[in-house]
Coordinates of C-alpha atoms and ligand atoms in Angstrom, one line a residue:
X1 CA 88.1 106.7 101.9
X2 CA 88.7 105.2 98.4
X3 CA 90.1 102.3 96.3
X4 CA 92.5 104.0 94.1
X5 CA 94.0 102.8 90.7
X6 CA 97.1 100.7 91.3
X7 CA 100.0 102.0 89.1
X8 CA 101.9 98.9 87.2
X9 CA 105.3 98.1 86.1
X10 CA 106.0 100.2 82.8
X11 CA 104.8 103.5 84.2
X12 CA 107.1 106.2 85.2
X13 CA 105.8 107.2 88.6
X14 CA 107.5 103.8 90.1
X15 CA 110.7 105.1 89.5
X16 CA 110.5 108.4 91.1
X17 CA 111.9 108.8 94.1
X18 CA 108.9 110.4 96.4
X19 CA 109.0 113.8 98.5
X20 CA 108.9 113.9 102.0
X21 CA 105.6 114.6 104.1
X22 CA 106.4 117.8 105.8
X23 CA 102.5 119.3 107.0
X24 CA 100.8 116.6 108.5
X25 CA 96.8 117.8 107.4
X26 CA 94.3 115.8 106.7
X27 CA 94.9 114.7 103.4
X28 CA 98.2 113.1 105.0
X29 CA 95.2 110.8 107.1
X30 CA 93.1 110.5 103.5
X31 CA 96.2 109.3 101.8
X32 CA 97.0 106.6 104.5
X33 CA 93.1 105.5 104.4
X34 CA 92.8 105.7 100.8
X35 CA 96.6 103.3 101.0
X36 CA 94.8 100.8 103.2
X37 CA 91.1 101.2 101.3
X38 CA 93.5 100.0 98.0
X39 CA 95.9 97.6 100.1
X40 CA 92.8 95.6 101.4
X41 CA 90.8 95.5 98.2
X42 CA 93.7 93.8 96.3
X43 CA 94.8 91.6 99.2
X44 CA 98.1 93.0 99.9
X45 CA 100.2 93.2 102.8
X46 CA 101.9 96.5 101.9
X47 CA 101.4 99.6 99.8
X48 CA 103.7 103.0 98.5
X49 CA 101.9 106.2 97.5
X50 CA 103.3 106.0 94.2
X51 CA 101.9 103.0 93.7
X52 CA 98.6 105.2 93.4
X53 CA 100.5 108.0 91.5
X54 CA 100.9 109.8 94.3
X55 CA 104.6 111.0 95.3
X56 CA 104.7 111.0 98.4
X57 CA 106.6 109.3 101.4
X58 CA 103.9 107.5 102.6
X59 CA 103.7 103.7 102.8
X60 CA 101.0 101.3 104.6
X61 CA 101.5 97.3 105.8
X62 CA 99.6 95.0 107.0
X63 CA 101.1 92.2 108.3
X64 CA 98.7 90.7 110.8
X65 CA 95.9 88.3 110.4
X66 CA 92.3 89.4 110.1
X67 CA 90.9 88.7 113.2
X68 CA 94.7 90.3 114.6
X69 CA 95.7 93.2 112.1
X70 CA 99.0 94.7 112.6
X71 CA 98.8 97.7 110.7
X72 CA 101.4 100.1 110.0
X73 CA 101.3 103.9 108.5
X74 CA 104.4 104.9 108.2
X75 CA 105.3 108.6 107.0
X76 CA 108.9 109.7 105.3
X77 CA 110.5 106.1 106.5
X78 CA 113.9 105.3 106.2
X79 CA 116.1 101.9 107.0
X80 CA 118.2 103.1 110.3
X81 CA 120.2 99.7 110.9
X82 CA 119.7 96.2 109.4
X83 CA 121.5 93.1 110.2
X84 CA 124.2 91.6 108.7
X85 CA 122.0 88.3 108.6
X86 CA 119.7 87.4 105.7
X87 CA 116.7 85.9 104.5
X88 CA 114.7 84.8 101.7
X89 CA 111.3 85.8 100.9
X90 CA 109.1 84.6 98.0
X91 CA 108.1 88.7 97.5
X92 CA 105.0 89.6 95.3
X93 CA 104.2 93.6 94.3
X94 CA 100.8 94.9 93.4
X95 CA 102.3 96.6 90.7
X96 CA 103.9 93.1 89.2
X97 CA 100.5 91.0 88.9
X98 CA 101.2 87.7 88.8
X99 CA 104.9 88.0 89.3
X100 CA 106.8 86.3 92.5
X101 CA 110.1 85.6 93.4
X102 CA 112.8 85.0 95.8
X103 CA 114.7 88.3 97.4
X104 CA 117.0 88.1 99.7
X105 CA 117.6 91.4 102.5
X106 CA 118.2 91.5 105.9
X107 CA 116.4 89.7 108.0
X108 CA 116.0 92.4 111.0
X109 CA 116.0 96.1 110.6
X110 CA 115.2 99.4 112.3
X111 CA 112.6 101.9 110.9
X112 CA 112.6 105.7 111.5
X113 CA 109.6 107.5 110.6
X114 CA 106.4 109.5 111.6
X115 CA 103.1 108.4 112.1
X116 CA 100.1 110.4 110.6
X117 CA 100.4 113.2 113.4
X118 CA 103.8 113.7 112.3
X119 CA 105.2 112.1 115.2
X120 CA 108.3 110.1 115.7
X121 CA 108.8 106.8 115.7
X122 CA 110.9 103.4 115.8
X123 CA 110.3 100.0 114.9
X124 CA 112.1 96.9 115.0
X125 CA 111.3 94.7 112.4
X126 CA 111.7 91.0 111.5
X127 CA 110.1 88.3 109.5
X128 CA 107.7 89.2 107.0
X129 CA 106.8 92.5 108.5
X130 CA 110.5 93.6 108.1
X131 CA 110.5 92.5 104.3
X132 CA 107.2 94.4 103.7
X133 CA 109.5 97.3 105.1
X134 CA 112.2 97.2 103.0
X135 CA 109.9 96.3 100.0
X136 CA 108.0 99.3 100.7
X137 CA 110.5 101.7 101.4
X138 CA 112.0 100.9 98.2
X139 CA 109.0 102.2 96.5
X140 CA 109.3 105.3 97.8
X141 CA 112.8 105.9 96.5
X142 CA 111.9 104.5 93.1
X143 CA 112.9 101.1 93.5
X144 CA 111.1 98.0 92.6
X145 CA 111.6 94.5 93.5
X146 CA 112.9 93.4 90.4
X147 CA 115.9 95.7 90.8
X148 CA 116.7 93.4 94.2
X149 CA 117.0 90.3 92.1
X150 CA 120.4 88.8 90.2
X151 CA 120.1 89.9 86.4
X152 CA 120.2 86.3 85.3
X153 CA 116.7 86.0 87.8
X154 CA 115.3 88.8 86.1
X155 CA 115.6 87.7 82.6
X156 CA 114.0 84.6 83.5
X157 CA 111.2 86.9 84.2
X158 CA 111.5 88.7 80.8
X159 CA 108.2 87.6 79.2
X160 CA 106.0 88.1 82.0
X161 CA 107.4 92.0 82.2
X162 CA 106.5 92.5 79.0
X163 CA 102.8 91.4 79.2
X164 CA 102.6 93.5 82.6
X165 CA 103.7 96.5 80.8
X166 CA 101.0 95.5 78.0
X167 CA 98.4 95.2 80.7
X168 CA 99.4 98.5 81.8
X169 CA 99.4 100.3 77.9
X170 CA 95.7 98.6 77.5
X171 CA 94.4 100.3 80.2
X172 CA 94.9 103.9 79.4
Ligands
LIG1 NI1 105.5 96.4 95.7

């Protein structure tokens, strides 16, 4: 188990579009701790693989309290339904530090995925957990949140872009 280096805006590895977990071994279980281990230590509620450099299809949320976790690791994931019905959410992104703003997606959706055994499974979704979802998934097809909002939204944003993508530059 590890905290890993989260990837910011400005680096190509947020815009790939992440392979799918075929041999479920035990670095598929390192990843998801290492996920959680990075999740945790930056007080998230969700987290990509490529949002450690790592392109994969594997995502991890948390959308429970502490004394009541709800913790999801979810393998190759993919939206199976979502309803016609909205909702707002102020979203945040690791790899945006500082960033926030109002997205709008569906409100309820269905999940299809694997666990880390490589099993099947389903999961409804509302609320925050099913925003965490689709913020998530994005991710692993190269999509961050910034894409989800109106142009004229994401101009507004323009300055603080640029001084994430500095952060990330001064880094290296
Ligand atoms: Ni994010």
């Amino acid at each position: 188990m590890a905290v890993r280096e989260i990837i910011t805006y400005g680096d190509p590895v947020l815009k790939k579009k992440a392979s799918k977990i075929t041999v479920f071994d035990a670095s598929v279980k390192e990843l998801f701790d290492d996920l959680l281990d990075t999740m945790y230590s930056a007080n998230g509620v969700g987290l990509a693989a490529n949002q450690i450099g790592v392109t994969k299809m594997a995502l991890v949320i948390d959308t429970g309290t502490f004394e009541n976790p709800r913790v999801l690791r979810l393998a190759n994931p993919v939206v199976a339904s979502s309803s016609r019905e909205k909702a707002v959410f102020e979203e945040g992104c690791l790899s945006f530090p500082g960033l926030t703003e109002k997205i709008e997606r569906p409100s309820v959706i269905t999940v299809k995925a694997q666990d880390e055994n490589g099993e099947e499974l389903m999961i409804e979704a509302s609320g925050l957990e099913a925003v965490a979802l689709q913020h998530e998934i994005d991710h692993l097809n190269g999509v961050v949140f910034i894409y989800r909002m109106s142009p004229v939204k994401r101009m507004l944003h323009n300055k603080e872009l640029k001084e994430i993508k500095k952060l990330g530059k001064n880094k290296k």
